[in-house]
Amino acid sequence: MVPSVHSASTSVLDITYEQSGPHDGPTVLLMHGFPYSVRGYDEAVELLTAAGCRCVAPHLRGYGPTRFLDTSTLRSGQQAALGNDLHEFLDALQIEEAVLCGFDWGGRAACIVAALWPRRCTGLVTCGGYNIQDIAASVIPGAAELEYTLWYQYYFHTERGRAGLTADRRGIAHLLWRLWSPPWQFDESTFDASATTHNNPDFVDVVIHSYRHRFGYAAGDPDLEPIEELLAAQPPIAVPTISLDGDDGGFGPADRSSEERAHFTGQYDQRILSGVGHNVPQEAPDAFADAVLDLLRR
């Protein structure tokens, strides 16, 4: 099925999104991450639309044809921006409630809406558990085995990193795909389908701001400070949730700590996917679609 392409305006963005399936079916929002794209959901969308779902996949700020409305708007990649974009996008499409799904940046946006505006979320599929950042705790280093996997974040903290991403965003993304999904043998056409969306003129600025803000090395958008204050309290998520975690994603053990599980106060199920890396929807579309449909059955 070829998705239809549309656009919708929020307070700061003209968001391009793809839609598939019956308009009157249960709505499923599919949020991609860095450095990926909406193409990561293609196989899962086929399964979900065959089951009667309406699938909506927006290009995040800094990706694909999505554009800022005003040249003066801060090209923020902070978590409050991603969450607010999704919330305003739901308003723009007059979607009262939906199953929210995402991984990486998209998982963060989905978790934020599920936590702060739970009435808009009938269920949550998050790849990677509780994705809301604890920025105050970012100054505390992790174990050496974890720290070295975050090299790209520390690289982006420097102007050398900005220059590197500007000069070779394709090369950096290709390397991260390989590092984060060792078992996944993707071909170049699969990668290129997503990499072309990184040619957005705001991609570099949004990415650099995202990785600096989460460590307190860049100021946020003042208009989003009230949301950041709410997120600093690490709000619980009470909606029914399924966490999908690949066991070979390069970021430590897939099994979540009891402390992280405590963030989920409603129905919660973690599913560890063997031989799957970071890009769960694209590597394991059947398991991803099953999780969405299981939430809808509930």
mmCIF file with all atom_site columns, N, CA and C in Angstrom, residues 219-253:
data_model
loop_
_atom_site.group_PDB
_atom_site.id
_atom_site.type_symbol
_atom_site.label_atom_id
_atom_site.label_alt_id
_atom_site.label_comp_id
_atom_site.label_asym_id
_atom_site.label_entity_id
_atom_site.label_seq_id
_atom_site.pdbx_PDB_ins_code
_atom_site.Cartn_x
_atom_site.Cartn_y
_atom_site.Cartn_z
_atom_site.occupancy
_atom_site.B_iso_or_equiv
_atom_site.pdbx_formal_charge
_atom_site.auth_seq_id
_atom_site.auth_comp_id
_atom_site.auth_asym_id
_atom_site.auth_atom_id
_atom_site.pdbx_PDB_model_num
ATOM 1   N N  . ALA A 1 219 ? 20.930 25.922 26.172 1.00 0.00 ? 219 ALA A N  1
ATOM 2   C CA . ALA A 1 219 ? 19.667 26.416 26.732 1.00 0.00 ? 219 ALA A CA 1
ATOM 3   C C  . ALA A 1 219 ? 18.507 25.939 25.872 1.00 0.00 ? 219 ALA A C  1
ATOM 4   N N  . GLY A 1 220 ? 17.369 25.747 26.515 1.00 0.00 ? 220 GLY A N  1
ATOM 5   C CA . GLY A 1 220 ? 16.184 25.322 25.789 1.00 0.00 ? 220 GLY A CA 1
ATOM 6   C C  . GLY A 1 220 ? 15.376 26.495 25.276 1.00 0.00 ? 220 GLY A C  1
ATOM 7   N N  . ASP A 1 221 ? 14.312 26.187 24.594 1.00 0.00 ? 221 ASP A N  1
ATOM 8   C CA . ASP A 1 221 ? 13.370 27.184 24.113 1.00 0.00 ? 221 ASP A CA 1
ATOM 9   C C  . ASP A 1 221 ? 12.577 27.701 25.325 1.00 0.00 ? 221 ASP A C  1
ATOM 10  N N  . PRO A 1 222 ? 12.615 28.996 25.612 1.00 0.00 ? 222 PRO A N  1
ATOM 11  C CA . PRO A 1 222 ? 11.893 29.513 26.787 1.00 0.00 ? 222 PRO A CA 1
ATOM 12  C C  . PRO A 1 222 ? 10.402 29.189 26.762 1.00 0.00 ? 222 PRO A C  1
ATOM 13  N N  . ASP A 1 223 ? 9.818  29.111 25.579 1.00 0.00 ? 223 ASP A N  1
ATOM 14  C CA . ASP A 1 223 ? 8.390  28.813 25.489 1.00 0.00 ? 223 ASP A CA 1
ATOM 15  C C  . ASP A 1 223 ? 8.065  27.393 25.958 1.00 0.00 ? 223 ASP A C  1
ATOM 16  N N  . LEU A 1 224 ? 9.069  26.534 25.976 1.00 0.00 ? 224 LEU A N  1
ATOM 17  C CA . LEU A 1 224 ? 8.861  25.135 26.352 1.00 0.00 ? 224 LEU A CA 1
ATOM 18  C C  . LEU A 1 224 ? 9.275  24.841 27.790 1.00 0.00 ? 224 LEU A C  1
ATOM 19  N N  . GLU A 1 225 ? 9.722  25.866 28.507 1.00 0.00 ? 225 GLU A N  1
ATOM 20  C CA . GLU A 1 225 ? 10.216 25.653 29.862 1.00 0.00 ? 225 GLU A CA 1
ATOM 21  C C  . GLU A 1 225 ? 9.155  25.069 30.799 1.00 0.00 ? 225 GLU A C  1
ATOM 22  N N  . PRO A 1 226 ? 7.879  25.476 30.706 1.00 0.00 ? 226 PRO A N  1
ATOM 23  C CA . PRO A 1 226 ? 6.872  24.844 31.583 1.00 0.00 ? 226 PRO A CA 1
ATOM 24  C C  . PRO A 1 226 ? 6.772  23.336 31.378 1.00 0.00 ? 226 PRO A C  1
ATOM 25  N N  . ILE A 1 227 ? 6.928  22.874 30.149 1.00 0.00 ? 227 ILE A N  1
ATOM 26  C CA . ILE A 1 227 ? 6.887  21.427 29.892 1.00 0.00 ? 227 ILE A CA 1
ATOM 27  C C  . ILE A 1 227 ? 8.145  20.768 30.448 1.00 0.00 ? 227 ILE A C  1
ATOM 28  N N  . GLU A 1 228 ? 9.294  21.412 30.264 1.00 0.00 ? 228 GLU A N  1
ATOM 29  C CA . GLU A 1 228 ? 10.541 20.843 30.802 1.00 0.00 ? 228 GLU A CA 1
ATOM 30  C C  . GLU A 1 228 ? 10.466 20.706 32.315 1.00 0.00 ? 228 GLU A C  1
ATOM 31  N N  . GLU A 1 229 ? 9.829  21.663 32.971 1.00 0.00 ? 229 GLU A N  1
ATOM 32  C CA . GLU A 1 229 ? 9.704  21.578 34.429 1.00 0.00 ? 229 GLU A CA 1
ATOM 33  C C  . GLU A 1 229 ? 8.869  20.373 34.833 1.00 0.00 ? 229 GLU A C  1
ATOM 34  N N  . LEU A 1 230 ? 7.818  20.086 34.084 1.00 0.00 ? 230 LEU A N  1
ATOM 35  C CA . LEU A 1 230 ? 7.012  18.896 34.364 1.00 0.00 ? 230 LEU A CA 1
ATOM 36  C C  . LEU A 1 230 ? 7.815  17.625 34.124 1.00 0.00 ? 230 LEU A C  1
ATOM 37  N N  . LEU A 1 231 ? 8.613  17.617 33.080 1.00 0.00 ? 231 LEU A N  1
ATOM 38  C CA . LEU A 1 231 ? 9.397  16.424 32.745 1.00 0.00 ? 231 LEU A CA 1
ATOM 39  C C  . LEU A 1 231 ? 10.529 16.194 33.748 1.00 0.00 ? 231 LEU A C  1
ATOM 40  N N  . ALA A 1 232 ? 11.015 17.272 34.351 1.00 0.00 ? 232 ALA A N  1
ATOM 41  C CA . ALA A 1 232 ? 12.084 17.146 35.347 1.00 0.00 ? 232 ALA A CA 1
ATOM 42  C C  . ALA A 1 232 ? 11.624 16.329 36.550 1.00 0.00 ? 232 ALA A C  1
ATOM 43  N N  . ALA A 1 233 ? 10.320 16.287 36.787 1.00 0.00 ? 233 ALA A N  1
ATOM 44  C CA . ALA A 1 233 ? 9.778  15.498 37.899 1.00 0.00 ? 233 ALA A CA 1
ATOM 45  C C  . ALA A 1 233 ? 9.651  14.024 37.544 1.00 0.00 ? 233 ALA A C  1
ATOM 46  N N  . GLN A 1 234 ? 10.047 13.672 36.318 1.00 0.00 ? 234 GLN A N  1
ATOM 47  C CA . GLN A 1 234 ? 9.967  12.275 35.861 1.00 0.00 ? 234 GLN A CA 1
ATOM 48  C C  . GLN A 1 234 ? 8.553  11.720 36.080 1.00 0.00 ? 234 GLN A C  1
ATOM 49  N N  . PRO A 1 235 ? 7.580  12.285 35.374 1.00 0.00 ? 235 PRO A N  1
ATOM 50  C CA . PRO A 1 235 ? 6.173  11.920 35.612 1.00 0.00 ? 235 PRO A CA 1
ATOM 51  C C  . PRO A 1 235 ? 5.897  10.465 35.259 1.00 0.00 ? 235 PRO A C  1
ATOM 52  N N  . PRO A 1 236 ? 5.006  9.824  36.002 1.00 0.00 ? 236 PRO A N  1
ATOM 53  C CA . PRO A 1 236 ? 4.661  8.429  35.714 1.00 0.00 ? 236 PRO A CA 1
ATOM 54  C C  . PRO A 1 236 ? 3.805  8.319  34.459 1.00 0.00 ? 236 PRO A C  1
ATOM 55  N N  . ILE A 1 237 ? 3.798  7.125  33.891 1.00 0.00 ? 237 ILE A N  1
ATOM 56  C CA . ILE A 1 237 ? 2.962  6.810  32.738 1.00 0.00 ? 237 ILE A CA 1
ATOM 57  C C  . ILE A 1 237 ? 1.940  5.774  33.188 1.00 0.00 ? 237 ILE A C  1
ATOM 58  N N  . ALA A 1 238 ? 0.666  6.162  33.119 1.00 0.00 ? 238 ALA A N  1
ATOM 59  C CA . ALA A 1 238 ? -0.387 5.295  33.646 1.00 0.00 ? 238 ALA A CA 1
ATOM 60  C C  . ALA A 1 238 ? -1.146 4.543  32.557 1.00 0.00 ? 238 ALA A C  1
ATOM 61  N N  . VAL A 1 239 ? -0.922 4.890  31.299 1.00 0.00 ? 239 VAL A N  1
ATOM 62  C CA . VAL A 1 239 ? -1.678 4.231  30.222 1.00 0.00 ? 239 VAL A CA 1
ATOM 63  C C  . VAL A 1 239 ? -1.117 2.822  29.993 1.00 0.00 ? 239 VAL A C  1
ATOM 64  N N  . PRO A 1 240 ? -1.912 1.909  29.440 1.00 0.00 ? 240 PRO A N  1
ATOM 65  C CA . PRO A 1 240 ? -1.397 0.566  29.126 1.00 0.00 ? 240 PRO A CA 1
ATOM 66  C C  . PRO A 1 240 ? -0.188 0.660  28.193 1.00 0.00 ? 240 PRO A C  1
ATOM 67  N N  . THR A 1 241 ? 0.876  -0.041 28.563 1.00 0.00 ? 241 THR A N  1
ATOM 68  C CA . THR A 1 241 ? 2.149  0.102  27.862 1.00 0.00 ? 241 THR A CA 1
ATOM 69  C C  . THR A 1 241 ? 2.774  -1.242 27.559 1.00 0.00 ? 241 THR A C  1
ATOM 70  N N  . ILE A 1 242 ? 3.329  -1.346 26.355 1.00 0.00 ? 242 ILE A N  1
ATOM 71  C CA . ILE A 1 242 ? 4.196  -2.472 26.007 1.00 0.00 ? 242 ILE A CA 1
ATOM 72  C C  . ILE A 1 242 ? 5.545  -1.899 25.606 1.00 0.00 ? 242 ILE A C  1
ATOM 73  N N  . SER A 1 243 ? 6.595  -2.335 26.272 1.00 0.00 ? 243 SER A N  1
ATOM 74  C CA . SER A 1 243 ? 7.955  -1.929 25.940 1.00 0.00 ? 243 SER A CA 1
ATOM 75  C C  . SER A 1 243 ? 8.617  -3.039 25.135 1.00 0.00 ? 243 SER A C  1
ATOM 76  N N  . LEU A 1 244 ? 9.093  -2.694 23.953 1.00 0.00 ? 244 LEU A N  1
ATOM 77  C CA . LEU A 1 244 ? 9.803  -3.640 23.093 1.00 0.00 ? 244 LEU A CA 1
ATOM 78  C C  . LEU A 1 244 ? 11.288 -3.317 23.162 1.00 0.00 ? 244 LEU A C  1
ATOM 79  N N  . ASP A 1 245 ? 12.085 -4.313 23.481 1.00 0.00 ? 245 ASP A N  1
ATOM 80  C CA . ASP A 1 245 ? 13.514 -4.092 23.668 1.00 0.00 ? 245 ASP A CA 1
ATOM 81  C C  . ASP A 1 245 ? 14.322 -5.157 22.957 1.00 0.00 ? 245 ASP A C  1
ATOM 82  N N  . GLY A 1 246 ? 15.106 -4.726 21.953 1.00 0.00 ? 246 GLY A N  1
ATOM 83  C CA . GLY A 1 246 ? 16.019 -5.651 21.316 1.00 0.00 ? 246 GLY A CA 1
ATOM 84  C C  . GLY A 1 246 ? 17.151 -6.007 22.262 1.00 0.00 ? 246 GLY A C  1
ATOM 85  N N  . ASP A 1 247 ? 17.608 -7.240 22.208 1.00 0.00 ? 247 ASP A N  1
ATOM 86  C CA . ASP A 1 247 ? 18.685 -7.649 23.124 1.00 0.00 ? 247 ASP A CA 1
ATOM 87  C C  . ASP A 1 247 ? 20.070 -7.417 22.538 1.00 0.00 ? 247 ASP A C  1
ATOM 88  N N  . ASP A 1 248 ? 20.145 -6.755 21.364 1.00 0.00 ? 248 ASP A N  1
ATOM 89  C CA . ASP A 1 248 ? 21.443 -6.525 20.744 1.00 0.00 ? 248 ASP A CA 1
ATOM 90  C C  . ASP A 1 248 ? 21.493 -5.114 20.156 1.00 0.00 ? 248 ASP A C  1
ATOM 91  N N  . GLY A 1 249 ? 21.126 -4.128 20.986 1.00 0.00 ? 249 GLY A N  1
ATOM 92  C CA . GLY A 1 249 ? 21.083 -2.754 20.514 1.00 0.00 ? 249 GLY A CA 1
ATOM 93  C C  . GLY A 1 249 ? 22.294 -1.922 20.863 1.00 0.00 ? 249 GLY A C  1
ATOM 94  N N  . GLY A 1 250 ? 23.243 -2.496 21.604 1.00 0.00 ? 250 GLY A N  1
ATOM 95  C CA . GLY A 1 250 ? 24.481 -1.786 21.884 1.00 0.00 ? 250 GLY A CA 1
ATOM 96  C C  . GLY A 1 250 ? 24.432 -0.823 23.050 1.00 0.00 ? 250 GLY A C  1
ATOM 97  N N  . PHE A 1 251 ? 23.339 -0.810 23.827 1.00 0.00 ? 251 PHE A N  1
ATOM 98  C CA . PHE A 1 251 ? 23.229 0.132  24.938 1.00 0.00 ? 251 PHE A CA 1
ATOM 99  C C  . PHE A 1 251 ? 23.044 -0.567 26.273 1.00 0.00 ? 251 PHE A C  1
ATOM 100 N N  . GLY A 1 252 ? 23.658 -1.706 26.463 1.00 0.00 ? 252 GLY A N  1
ATOM 101 C CA . GLY A 1 252 ? 23.544 -2.405 27.730 1.00 0.00 ? 252 GLY A CA 1
ATOM 102 C C  . GLY A 1 252 ? 22.405 -3.398 27.735 1.00 0.00 ? 252 GLY A C  1
ATOM 103 N N  . PRO A 1 253 ? 22.115 -3.981 28.901 1.00 0.00 ? 253 PRO A N  1
ATOM 104 C CA . PRO A 1 253 ? 21.104 -5.041 28.993 1.00 0.00 ? 253 PRO A CA 1
ATOM 105 C C  . PRO A 1 253 ? 19.715 -4.544 28.631 1.00 0.00 ? 253 PRO A C  1
#
